[in-house]
Short mmCIF file of N, CA and C in Angstrom, two decimals:
data_model
loop_
_atom_site.label_atom_id
_atom_site.label_comp_id
_atom_site.label_asym_id
_atom_site.label_seq_id
_atom_site.Cartn_x
_atom_site.Cartn_y
_atom_site.Cartn_z
N MET A 1 90.62 100.74 133.43
CA MET A 1 90.84 99.56 132.61
C MET A 1 92.29 99.57 132.10
N ALA A 2 92.94 98.44 132.18
CA ALA A 2 94.34 98.31 131.75
C ALA A 2 94.43 98.41 130.23
N PRO A 3 95.49 99.06 129.76
CA PRO A 3 95.65 99.16 128.30
C PRO A 3 95.89 97.79 127.68
N ASP A 4 95.39 97.62 126.47
CA ASP A 4 95.61 96.36 125.75
C ASP A 4 97.01 96.43 125.14
N ARG A 5 97.96 95.84 125.85
CA ARG A 5 99.37 95.93 125.44
C ARG A 5 99.61 95.28 124.08
N ARG A 6 98.96 94.17 123.84
CA ARG A 6 99.14 93.48 122.55
C ARG A 6 98.72 94.40 121.40
N LYS A 7 97.57 95.03 121.56
CA LYS A 7 97.06 95.95 120.53
C LYS A 7 98.02 97.12 120.36
N MET A 8 98.52 97.66 121.47
CA MET A 8 99.46 98.78 121.41
C MET A 8 100.73 98.38 120.66
N ILE A 9 101.19 97.16 120.88
CA ILE A 9 102.39 96.65 120.21
C ILE A 9 102.15 96.52 118.70
N VAL A 10 101.01 95.93 118.35
CA VAL A 10 100.67 95.76 116.92
C VAL A 10 100.56 97.12 116.24
N GLU A 11 99.90 98.08 116.88
CA GLU A 11 99.77 99.42 116.29
C GLU A 11 101.14 100.09 116.15
N ALA A 12 101.98 99.96 117.16
CA ALA A 12 103.32 100.55 117.11
C ALA A 12 104.16 99.90 116.01
N ALA A 13 104.08 98.59 115.90
CA ALA A 13 104.84 97.88 114.87
C ALA A 13 104.34 98.26 113.48
N THR A 14 103.04 98.38 113.31
CA THR A 14 102.48 98.80 112.02
C THR A 14 103.01 100.18 111.65
N LYS A 15 103.03 101.07 112.61
CA LYS A 15 103.55 102.42 112.38
C LYS A 15 105.03 102.37 111.99
N SER A 16 105.81 101.57 112.72
CA SER A 16 107.24 101.47 112.44
C SER A 16 107.50 100.85 111.07
N PHE A 17 106.82 99.76 110.74
CA PHE A 17 106.98 99.13 109.43
C PHE A 17 106.57 100.12 108.32
N SER A 18 105.51 100.89 108.57
CA SER A 18 105.02 101.85 107.58
C SER A 18 106.00 103.00 107.35
N LEU A 19 106.67 103.42 108.41
CA LEU A 19 107.60 104.54 108.31
C LEU A 19 108.99 104.13 107.83
N PHE A 20 109.49 103.03 108.40
CA PHE A 20 110.88 102.66 108.17
C PHE A 20 111.06 101.42 107.31
N GLY A 21 109.99 100.66 107.08
CA GLY A 21 110.11 99.42 106.34
C GLY A 21 110.38 98.25 107.28
N TYR A 22 110.35 97.09 106.71
CA TYR A 22 110.55 95.87 107.52
C TYR A 22 111.98 95.77 108.02
N LYS A 23 112.91 95.91 107.11
CA LYS A 23 114.32 95.69 107.44
C LYS A 23 114.82 96.65 108.52
N ALA A 24 114.41 97.91 108.44
CA ALA A 24 114.91 98.93 109.37
C ALA A 24 114.15 98.96 110.70
N THR A 25 113.05 98.25 110.79
CA THR A 25 112.29 98.23 112.04
C THR A 25 112.96 97.27 113.02
N THR A 26 113.12 97.75 114.24
CA THR A 26 113.69 96.90 115.29
C THR A 26 112.66 96.74 116.41
N MET A 27 112.85 95.72 117.19
CA MET A 27 111.96 95.50 118.33
C MET A 27 112.13 96.63 119.35
N ASP A 28 113.31 97.21 119.43
CA ASP A 28 113.53 98.36 120.32
C ASP A 28 112.65 99.54 119.90
N GLN A 29 112.60 99.81 118.58
CA GLN A 29 111.74 100.89 118.08
C GLN A 29 110.28 100.62 118.41
N VAL A 30 109.85 99.38 118.19
CA VAL A 30 108.45 99.02 118.44
C VAL A 30 108.14 99.21 119.93
N ALA A 31 109.05 98.76 120.80
CA ALA A 31 108.85 98.90 122.24
C ALA A 31 108.74 100.38 122.62
N LYS A 32 109.60 101.19 122.04
CA LYS A 32 109.58 102.63 122.35
C LYS A 32 108.27 103.26 121.88
N LEU A 33 107.85 102.94 120.65
CA LEU A 33 106.59 103.49 120.12
C LEU A 33 105.37 103.01 120.91
N ALA A 34 105.43 101.76 121.39
CA ALA A 34 104.30 101.20 122.14
C ALA A 34 104.35 101.59 123.62
N ASN A 35 105.47 102.18 124.01
CA ASN A 35 105.67 102.56 125.41
C ASN A 35 105.60 101.35 126.34
N VAL A 36 106.27 100.28 125.91
CA VAL A 36 106.38 99.06 126.72
C VAL A 36 107.84 98.62 126.71
N GLY A 37 108.18 97.74 127.64
CA GLY A 37 109.51 97.15 127.62
C GLY A 37 109.61 96.16 126.49
N LYS A 38 110.82 95.99 125.96
CA LYS A 38 111.02 95.05 124.86
C LYS A 38 110.58 93.64 125.25
N GLY A 39 110.81 93.27 126.49
CA GLY A 39 110.40 91.95 126.96
C GLY A 39 108.90 91.73 126.86
N THR A 40 108.12 92.80 127.00
CA THR A 40 106.67 92.70 126.89
C THR A 40 106.27 92.23 125.50
N ILE A 41 106.98 92.70 124.50
CA ILE A 41 106.68 92.29 123.12
C ILE A 41 106.82 90.78 122.99
N TYR A 42 107.87 90.24 123.61
CA TYR A 42 108.14 88.81 123.48
C TYR A 42 107.16 87.95 124.27
N THR A 43 106.35 88.55 125.13
CA THR A 43 105.29 87.76 125.77
C THR A 43 104.16 87.48 124.80
N PHE A 44 104.08 88.29 123.74
CA PHE A 44 103.02 88.13 122.74
C PHE A 44 103.52 87.57 121.41
N PHE A 45 104.75 87.89 121.04
CA PHE A 45 105.29 87.50 119.74
C PHE A 45 106.69 86.94 119.91
N LYS A 46 106.97 85.83 119.22
CA LYS A 46 108.30 85.20 119.30
C LYS A 46 109.40 86.09 118.76
N ASN A 47 109.08 86.79 117.67
CA ASN A 47 110.10 87.59 116.99
C ASN A 47 109.43 88.59 116.06
N LYS A 48 110.25 89.36 115.39
CA LYS A 48 109.76 90.39 114.47
C LYS A 48 108.95 89.77 113.34
N GLU A 49 109.38 88.60 112.86
CA GLU A 49 108.68 87.94 111.75
C GLU A 49 107.24 87.59 112.13
N GLU A 50 107.06 87.07 113.34
CA GLU A 50 105.71 86.70 113.78
C GLU A 50 104.83 87.93 113.92
N LEU A 51 105.39 89.00 114.43
CA LEU A 51 104.66 90.27 114.56
C LEU A 51 104.28 90.79 113.17
N PHE A 52 105.19 90.73 112.24
CA PHE A 52 104.95 91.16 110.86
C PHE A 52 103.84 90.33 110.22
N GLU A 53 103.89 89.02 110.41
CA GLU A 53 102.86 88.13 109.86
C GLU A 53 101.48 88.49 110.39
N GLU A 54 101.39 88.77 111.68
CA GLU A 54 100.10 89.15 112.27
C GLU A 54 99.56 90.42 111.62
N ILE A 55 100.43 91.40 111.42
CA ILE A 55 100.01 92.67 110.83
C ILE A 55 99.55 92.46 109.39
N ILE A 56 100.29 91.68 108.63
CA ILE A 56 99.92 91.42 107.23
C ILE A 56 98.60 90.64 107.17
N SER A 57 98.41 89.67 108.05
CA SER A 57 97.15 88.91 108.07
C SER A 57 95.97 89.84 108.33
N SER A 58 96.12 90.76 109.26
CA SER A 58 95.05 91.73 109.54
C SER A 58 94.80 92.62 108.33
N MET A 59 95.87 93.01 107.67
CA MET A 59 95.74 93.86 106.50
C MET A 59 95.01 93.13 105.37
N VAL A 60 95.31 91.84 105.18
CA VAL A 60 94.62 91.05 104.16
C VAL A 60 93.14 90.97 104.48
N GLN A 61 92.79 90.79 105.75
CA GLN A 61 91.37 90.76 106.14
C GLN A 61 90.69 92.09 105.82
N GLU A 62 91.39 93.20 106.05
CA GLU A 62 90.86 94.52 105.70
C GLU A 62 90.63 94.62 104.19
N MET A 63 91.60 94.13 103.41
CA MET A 63 91.49 94.19 101.96
C MET A 63 90.29 93.40 101.46
N ILE A 64 90.10 92.21 102.01
CA ILE A 64 88.97 91.37 101.60
C ILE A 64 87.65 92.04 101.98
N ALA A 65 87.60 92.65 103.15
CA ALA A 65 86.39 93.37 103.56
C ALA A 65 86.10 94.52 102.59
N GLU A 66 87.15 95.22 102.16
CA GLU A 66 86.99 96.30 101.17
C GLU A 66 86.43 95.75 99.86
N ALA A 67 86.99 94.63 99.40
CA ALA A 67 86.52 94.03 98.14
C ALA A 67 85.07 93.58 98.27
N ASP A 68 84.74 92.94 99.38
CA ASP A 68 83.36 92.49 99.59
C ASP A 68 82.39 93.66 99.61
N ALA A 69 82.82 94.78 100.18
CA ALA A 69 81.96 95.96 100.24
C ALA A 69 81.68 96.53 98.85
N ALA A 70 82.58 96.27 97.91
CA ALA A 70 82.42 96.79 96.55
C ALA A 70 81.47 95.94 95.70
N ILE A 71 81.22 94.71 96.14
CA ILE A 71 80.38 93.80 95.35
C ILE A 71 78.91 94.13 95.57
N GLN A 72 78.20 94.21 94.46
CA GLN A 72 76.78 94.55 94.51
C GLN A 72 75.96 93.38 93.97
N PRO A 73 75.16 92.76 94.83
CA PRO A 73 74.32 91.66 94.36
C PRO A 73 73.46 92.12 93.19
N GLY A 74 73.34 91.26 92.23
CA GLY A 74 72.54 91.59 91.05
C GLY A 74 73.35 92.07 89.87
N LEU A 75 74.58 92.54 90.12
CA LEU A 75 75.43 92.94 89.00
C LEU A 75 76.10 91.70 88.41
N PRO A 76 76.42 91.74 87.13
CA PRO A 76 77.14 90.61 86.52
C PRO A 76 78.51 90.41 87.17
N ILE A 77 78.99 89.19 87.13
CA ILE A 77 80.28 88.86 87.74
C ILE A 77 81.39 89.74 87.17
N THR A 78 81.32 90.06 85.88
CA THR A 78 82.37 90.88 85.27
C THR A 78 82.46 92.24 85.95
N GLU A 79 81.33 92.84 86.24
CA GLU A 79 81.33 94.15 86.90
C GLU A 79 81.77 94.03 88.35
N ASN A 80 81.30 92.98 89.03
CA ASN A 80 81.69 92.82 90.43
C ASN A 80 83.18 92.52 90.59
N VAL A 81 83.74 91.74 89.68
CA VAL A 81 85.19 91.48 89.73
C VAL A 81 85.94 92.80 89.53
N HIS A 82 85.48 93.59 88.59
CA HIS A 82 86.10 94.89 88.35
C HIS A 82 86.02 95.76 89.61
N HIS A 83 84.84 95.86 90.20
CA HIS A 83 84.67 96.68 91.40
C HIS A 83 85.57 96.19 92.54
N ALA A 84 85.62 94.87 92.72
CA ALA A 84 86.44 94.30 93.80
C ALA A 84 87.93 94.57 93.56
N LEU A 85 88.39 94.33 92.33
CA LEU A 85 89.80 94.58 92.01
C LEU A 85 90.15 96.06 92.15
N TYR A 86 89.28 96.91 91.69
CA TYR A 86 89.51 98.34 91.80
C TYR A 86 89.67 98.73 93.27
N ARG A 87 88.79 98.22 94.11
CA ARG A 87 88.85 98.54 95.54
C ARG A 87 90.11 97.98 96.17
N LEU A 88 90.52 96.77 95.78
CA LEU A 88 91.74 96.17 96.32
C LEU A 88 92.97 96.99 95.96
N LEU A 89 93.06 97.42 94.70
CA LEU A 89 94.22 98.19 94.28
C LEU A 89 94.19 99.61 94.85
N GLU A 90 93.00 100.13 95.04
CA GLU A 90 92.85 101.43 95.69
C GLU A 90 93.36 101.34 97.13
N PHE A 91 92.98 100.27 97.82
CA PHE A 91 93.44 100.03 99.19
C PHE A 91 94.97 99.96 99.20
N ARG A 92 95.50 99.20 98.28
CA ARG A 92 96.95 99.02 98.20
C ARG A 92 97.68 100.33 97.96
N SER A 93 97.09 101.20 97.16
CA SER A 93 97.77 102.45 96.82
C SER A 93 97.62 103.52 97.89
N ARG A 94 96.69 103.37 98.82
CA ARG A 94 96.54 104.38 99.87
C ARG A 94 96.93 103.89 101.25
N HIS A 95 97.17 102.61 101.40
CA HIS A 95 97.55 102.06 102.70
C HIS A 95 99.06 102.23 102.86
N GLN A 96 99.47 103.02 103.83
CA GLN A 96 100.87 103.39 104.00
C GLN A 96 101.79 102.19 104.12
N LEU A 97 101.37 101.15 104.83
CA LEU A 97 102.22 99.97 104.98
C LEU A 97 102.45 99.28 103.64
N MET A 98 101.41 99.14 102.85
CA MET A 98 101.58 98.49 101.53
C MET A 98 102.51 99.32 100.65
N ILE A 99 102.36 100.62 100.69
CA ILE A 99 103.22 101.49 99.88
C ILE A 99 104.68 101.29 100.28
N LYS A 100 104.94 101.27 101.57
CA LYS A 100 106.31 101.12 102.06
C LYS A 100 106.87 99.74 101.71
N LEU A 101 106.05 98.71 101.83
CA LEU A 101 106.52 97.35 101.52
C LEU A 101 106.85 97.20 100.05
N VAL A 102 106.00 97.73 99.18
CA VAL A 102 106.28 97.66 97.74
C VAL A 102 107.56 98.42 97.42
N GLN A 103 107.73 99.57 98.06
CA GLN A 103 108.94 100.36 97.86
C GLN A 103 110.18 99.59 98.35
N GLU A 104 110.07 98.97 99.51
CA GLU A 104 111.21 98.22 100.06
C GLU A 104 111.56 97.02 99.18
N GLU A 105 110.55 96.34 98.69
CA GLU A 105 110.81 95.19 97.82
C GLU A 105 111.53 95.65 96.54
N THR A 106 111.05 96.75 95.97
CA THR A 106 111.64 97.27 94.74
C THR A 106 113.07 97.74 94.94
N GLU A 107 113.29 98.49 96.01
CA GLU A 107 114.60 99.10 96.23
C GLU A 107 115.62 98.17 96.87
N MET A 108 115.15 97.29 97.77
CA MET A 108 116.09 96.49 98.55
C MET A 108 115.96 94.98 98.34
N GLY A 109 114.82 94.55 97.82
CA GLY A 109 114.61 93.13 97.61
C GLY A 109 114.60 92.32 98.90
N THR A 110 114.11 92.90 99.99
CA THR A 110 114.07 92.20 101.27
C THR A 110 113.22 90.93 101.15
N LEU A 111 113.81 89.79 101.44
CA LEU A 111 113.15 88.50 101.26
C LEU A 111 111.84 88.40 102.05
N ALA A 112 111.85 88.79 103.31
CA ALA A 112 110.64 88.70 104.14
C ALA A 112 109.51 89.54 103.55
N VAL A 113 109.85 90.68 103.00
CA VAL A 113 108.85 91.56 102.38
C VAL A 113 108.34 90.93 101.10
N SER A 114 109.23 90.40 100.28
CA SER A 114 108.82 89.73 99.04
C SER A 114 107.87 88.58 99.34
N GLU A 115 108.19 87.81 100.35
CA GLU A 115 107.33 86.68 100.74
C GLU A 115 105.96 87.15 101.20
N MET A 116 105.93 88.23 101.98
CA MET A 116 104.64 88.74 102.46
C MET A 116 103.82 89.34 101.33
N LEU A 117 104.46 90.04 100.41
CA LEU A 117 103.71 90.57 99.27
C LEU A 117 103.19 89.45 98.39
N GLN A 118 103.95 88.37 98.27
CA GLN A 118 103.47 87.19 97.53
C GLN A 118 102.27 86.58 98.25
N HIS A 119 102.32 86.56 99.57
CA HIS A 119 101.20 86.06 100.37
C HIS A 119 99.95 86.91 100.12
N VAL A 120 100.11 88.22 100.09
CA VAL A 120 98.98 89.11 99.83
C VAL A 120 98.40 88.83 98.44
N GLU A 121 99.28 88.69 97.45
CA GLU A 121 98.82 88.39 96.09
C GLU A 121 98.08 87.05 96.05
N ASN A 122 98.60 86.05 96.73
CA ASN A 122 97.95 84.74 96.76
C ASN A 122 96.57 84.82 97.40
N GLU A 123 96.44 85.64 98.43
CA GLU A 123 95.14 85.81 99.08
C GLU A 123 94.14 86.48 98.14
N ILE A 124 94.60 87.47 97.39
CA ILE A 124 93.72 88.14 96.43
C ILE A 124 93.29 87.16 95.34
N ILE A 125 94.22 86.37 94.85
CA ILE A 125 93.90 85.37 93.82
C ILE A 125 92.91 84.36 94.37
N SER A 126 93.11 83.92 95.58
CA SER A 126 92.19 82.98 96.22
C SER A 126 90.79 83.59 96.36
N TYR A 127 90.73 84.84 96.73
CA TYR A 127 89.46 85.55 96.85
C TYR A 127 88.73 85.59 95.51
N LEU A 128 89.47 86.00 94.45
CA LEU A 128 88.87 86.07 93.12
C LEU A 128 88.42 84.68 92.65
N ARG A 129 89.25 83.71 92.94
CA ARG A 129 88.92 82.33 92.54
C ARG A 129 87.59 81.89 93.15
N GLY A 130 87.39 82.21 94.41
CA GLY A 130 86.13 81.87 95.07
C GLY A 130 84.94 82.54 94.40
N LYS A 131 85.11 83.80 94.01
CA LYS A 131 84.02 84.53 93.33
C LYS A 131 83.73 83.90 91.97
N LEU A 132 84.78 83.53 91.24
CA LEU A 132 84.58 82.90 89.93
C LEU A 132 83.92 81.53 90.07
N GLU A 133 84.35 80.75 91.05
CA GLU A 133 83.76 79.43 91.26
C GLU A 133 82.28 79.53 91.61
N THR A 134 81.92 80.52 92.40
CA THR A 134 80.51 80.74 92.73
C THR A 134 79.72 81.09 91.47
N ALA A 135 80.30 81.94 90.62
CA ALA A 135 79.63 82.33 89.38
C ALA A 135 79.46 81.14 88.43
N ILE A 136 80.46 80.25 88.40
CA ILE A 136 80.36 79.05 87.57
C ILE A 136 79.25 78.15 88.09
N GLU A 137 79.20 77.96 89.40
CA GLU A 137 78.15 77.12 90.01
C GLU A 137 76.76 77.67 89.71
N LYS A 138 76.62 78.98 89.66
CA LYS A 138 75.32 79.61 89.37
C LYS A 138 75.01 79.62 87.88
N GLY A 139 76.00 79.25 87.06
CA GLY A 139 75.80 79.26 85.61
C GLY A 139 75.95 80.64 84.99
N SER A 140 76.53 81.59 85.74
CA SER A 140 76.70 82.95 85.23
C SER A 140 77.83 83.06 84.22
N ILE A 141 78.84 82.20 84.37
CA ILE A 141 79.98 82.19 83.45
C ILE A 141 80.31 80.74 83.14
N PRO A 142 80.97 80.50 81.99
CA PRO A 142 81.32 79.12 81.65
C PRO A 142 82.44 78.59 82.55
N SER A 143 82.56 77.29 82.58
CA SER A 143 83.61 76.64 83.35
C SER A 143 84.97 77.05 82.82
N MET A 144 85.92 77.24 83.74
CA MET A 144 87.26 77.67 83.36
C MET A 144 88.23 77.28 84.46
N ASN A 145 89.50 77.46 84.20
CA ASN A 145 90.53 77.28 85.22
C ASN A 145 90.48 78.55 86.08
N THR A 146 89.83 78.46 87.24
CA THR A 146 89.59 79.66 88.05
C THR A 146 90.87 80.22 88.67
N GLU A 147 91.81 79.37 88.98
CA GLU A 147 93.06 79.89 89.55
C GLU A 147 93.85 80.69 88.52
N LEU A 148 94.00 80.13 87.34
CA LEU A 148 94.71 80.83 86.27
C LEU A 148 93.99 82.12 85.88
N THR A 149 92.68 82.04 85.75
CA THR A 149 91.90 83.22 85.39
C THR A 149 92.03 84.30 86.46
N SER A 150 92.00 83.92 87.72
CA SER A 150 92.14 84.88 88.81
C SER A 150 93.52 85.54 88.77
N PHE A 151 94.54 84.75 88.52
CA PHE A 151 95.90 85.27 88.39
C PHE A 151 95.96 86.29 87.25
N LEU A 152 95.41 85.91 86.10
CA LEU A 152 95.43 86.80 84.94
C LEU A 152 94.62 88.07 85.17
N LEU A 153 93.47 87.93 85.83
CA LEU A 153 92.66 89.11 86.14
C LEU A 153 93.45 90.10 87.00
N LEU A 154 94.09 89.59 88.04
CA LEU A 154 94.86 90.46 88.93
C LEU A 154 96.02 91.12 88.18
N LYS A 155 96.78 90.33 87.45
CA LYS A 155 97.94 90.87 86.75
C LYS A 155 97.53 91.87 85.66
N MET A 156 96.46 91.56 84.94
CA MET A 156 95.99 92.48 83.91
C MET A 156 95.50 93.77 84.55
N TYR A 157 94.80 93.65 85.64
CA TYR A 157 94.28 94.84 86.30
C TYR A 157 95.42 95.73 86.79
N ILE A 158 96.43 95.12 87.41
CA ILE A 158 97.58 95.90 87.86
C ILE A 158 98.26 96.58 86.68
N ALA A 159 98.40 95.83 85.58
CA ALA A 159 99.04 96.40 84.39
C ALA A 159 98.24 97.58 83.84
N LEU A 160 96.93 97.46 83.81
CA LEU A 160 96.10 98.54 83.26
C LEU A 160 96.03 99.75 84.17
N VAL A 161 96.05 99.50 85.47
CA VAL A 161 95.92 100.60 86.42
C VAL A 161 97.24 101.32 86.66
N SER A 162 98.31 100.56 86.82
CA SER A 162 99.57 101.25 87.17
C SER A 162 100.60 101.24 86.05
N ASP A 163 100.86 100.12 85.44
CA ASP A 163 101.90 100.05 84.41
C ASP A 163 101.55 100.91 83.19
N TRP A 164 100.33 100.82 82.73
CA TRP A 164 99.88 101.57 81.55
C TRP A 164 100.07 103.08 81.77
N GLU A 165 99.78 103.52 82.99
CA GLU A 165 99.80 104.96 83.28
C GLU A 165 101.19 105.57 83.30
N ARG A 166 102.22 104.76 83.29
CA ARG A 166 103.58 105.31 83.26
C ARG A 166 103.87 106.04 81.96
N ASN A 167 103.27 105.56 80.85
CA ASN A 167 103.56 106.14 79.54
C ASN A 167 102.33 106.58 78.77
N HIS A 168 101.13 106.44 79.36
CA HIS A 168 99.90 106.76 78.66
C HIS A 168 98.95 107.51 79.59
N GLU A 169 97.94 108.09 78.98
CA GLU A 169 96.87 108.69 79.77
C GLU A 169 96.17 107.59 80.57
N PRO A 170 95.82 107.87 81.81
CA PRO A 170 95.11 106.84 82.60
C PRO A 170 93.79 106.44 81.94
N LEU A 171 93.47 105.18 82.08
CA LEU A 171 92.20 104.67 81.58
C LEU A 171 91.12 104.93 82.62
N SER A 172 89.92 105.15 82.13
CA SER A 172 88.80 105.33 83.06
C SER A 172 88.44 103.96 83.64
N SER A 173 87.72 104.00 84.72
CA SER A 173 87.25 102.77 85.35
C SER A 173 86.41 101.95 84.37
N GLU A 174 85.61 102.64 83.58
CA GLU A 174 84.74 101.96 82.60
C GLU A 174 85.57 101.30 81.50
N GLU A 175 86.61 101.99 81.04
CA GLU A 175 87.48 101.41 80.01
C GLU A 175 88.18 100.15 80.52
N ILE A 176 88.67 100.22 81.75
CA ILE A 176 89.33 99.06 82.34
C ILE A 176 88.35 97.90 82.46
N ALA A 177 87.15 98.18 82.92
CA ALA A 177 86.13 97.13 83.07
C ALA A 177 85.82 96.48 81.73
N GLU A 178 85.72 97.28 80.69
CA GLU A 178 85.40 96.74 79.36
C GLU A 178 86.54 95.88 78.83
N ILE A 179 87.76 96.32 79.01
CA ILE A 179 88.92 95.54 78.57
C ILE A 179 88.97 94.21 79.30
N MET A 180 88.75 94.26 80.60
CA MET A 180 88.76 93.02 81.40
C MET A 180 87.67 92.06 80.90
N LYS A 181 86.50 92.61 80.65
CA LYS A 181 85.38 91.80 80.19
C LYS A 181 85.70 91.13 78.86
N VAL A 182 86.20 91.91 77.92
CA VAL A 182 86.46 91.42 76.57
C VAL A 182 87.54 90.35 76.56
N PHE A 183 88.66 90.63 77.17
CA PHE A 183 89.81 89.73 77.05
C PHE A 183 89.73 88.49 77.91
N LEU A 184 89.16 88.60 79.10
CA LEU A 184 89.22 87.45 79.99
C LEU A 184 87.89 86.75 80.22
N LEU A 185 86.81 87.49 80.18
CA LEU A 185 85.56 86.84 80.53
C LEU A 185 84.67 86.58 79.31
N LYS A 186 84.92 87.26 78.19
CA LYS A 186 84.14 87.00 76.97
C LYS A 186 84.99 86.36 75.89
N GLY A 187 86.29 86.56 75.93
CA GLY A 187 87.16 86.07 74.89
C GLY A 187 87.45 87.17 73.90
N LEU A 188 88.46 86.96 73.10
CA LEU A 188 88.85 87.97 72.12
C LEU A 188 87.79 88.10 71.03
N PRO A 189 87.53 89.33 70.58
CA PRO A 189 86.57 89.52 69.48
C PRO A 189 87.14 88.96 68.18
N GLU A 190 86.26 88.52 67.31
CA GLU A 190 86.70 87.96 66.03
C GLU A 190 86.83 89.03 64.98
#
């Protein structure tokens, strides 16, 4: 059976982007890693940007599958949102490509990387928004601006998981869940 050249190219490009970042990855490197001629890459992808987009789209699908796997029917929406966000950020912190992209954006401000990371964030917000809208339809939570709430949930979660830990003891998963519940889904205590 003939090797799936497209798959080999995508895997090689993922490896190259993960090791060297977007900016430093060249089509020559990808061709060498995939063991194909550079022209073969162009039979499948117009350019590096299109190849990068395909890899990021696949990664987003993986992230959503991870989040879906964390959701447990029968649990309150507050707990399921927490489980999904925890799994998404866990994926982000252990997936080599995401680590490299965040590092490249921070250190170099590469526009293509910034745009792709924004795309990933938008997909996560869209995912959360869908979960909140379903909960509203079921009457599990009151009506709200689901897009804004999803944005705030993601940003608060990132702040509690990574930003807080720079200067404080890490919060437990239970503490984070309770904070999320209180501030965004129940409202501030009186």
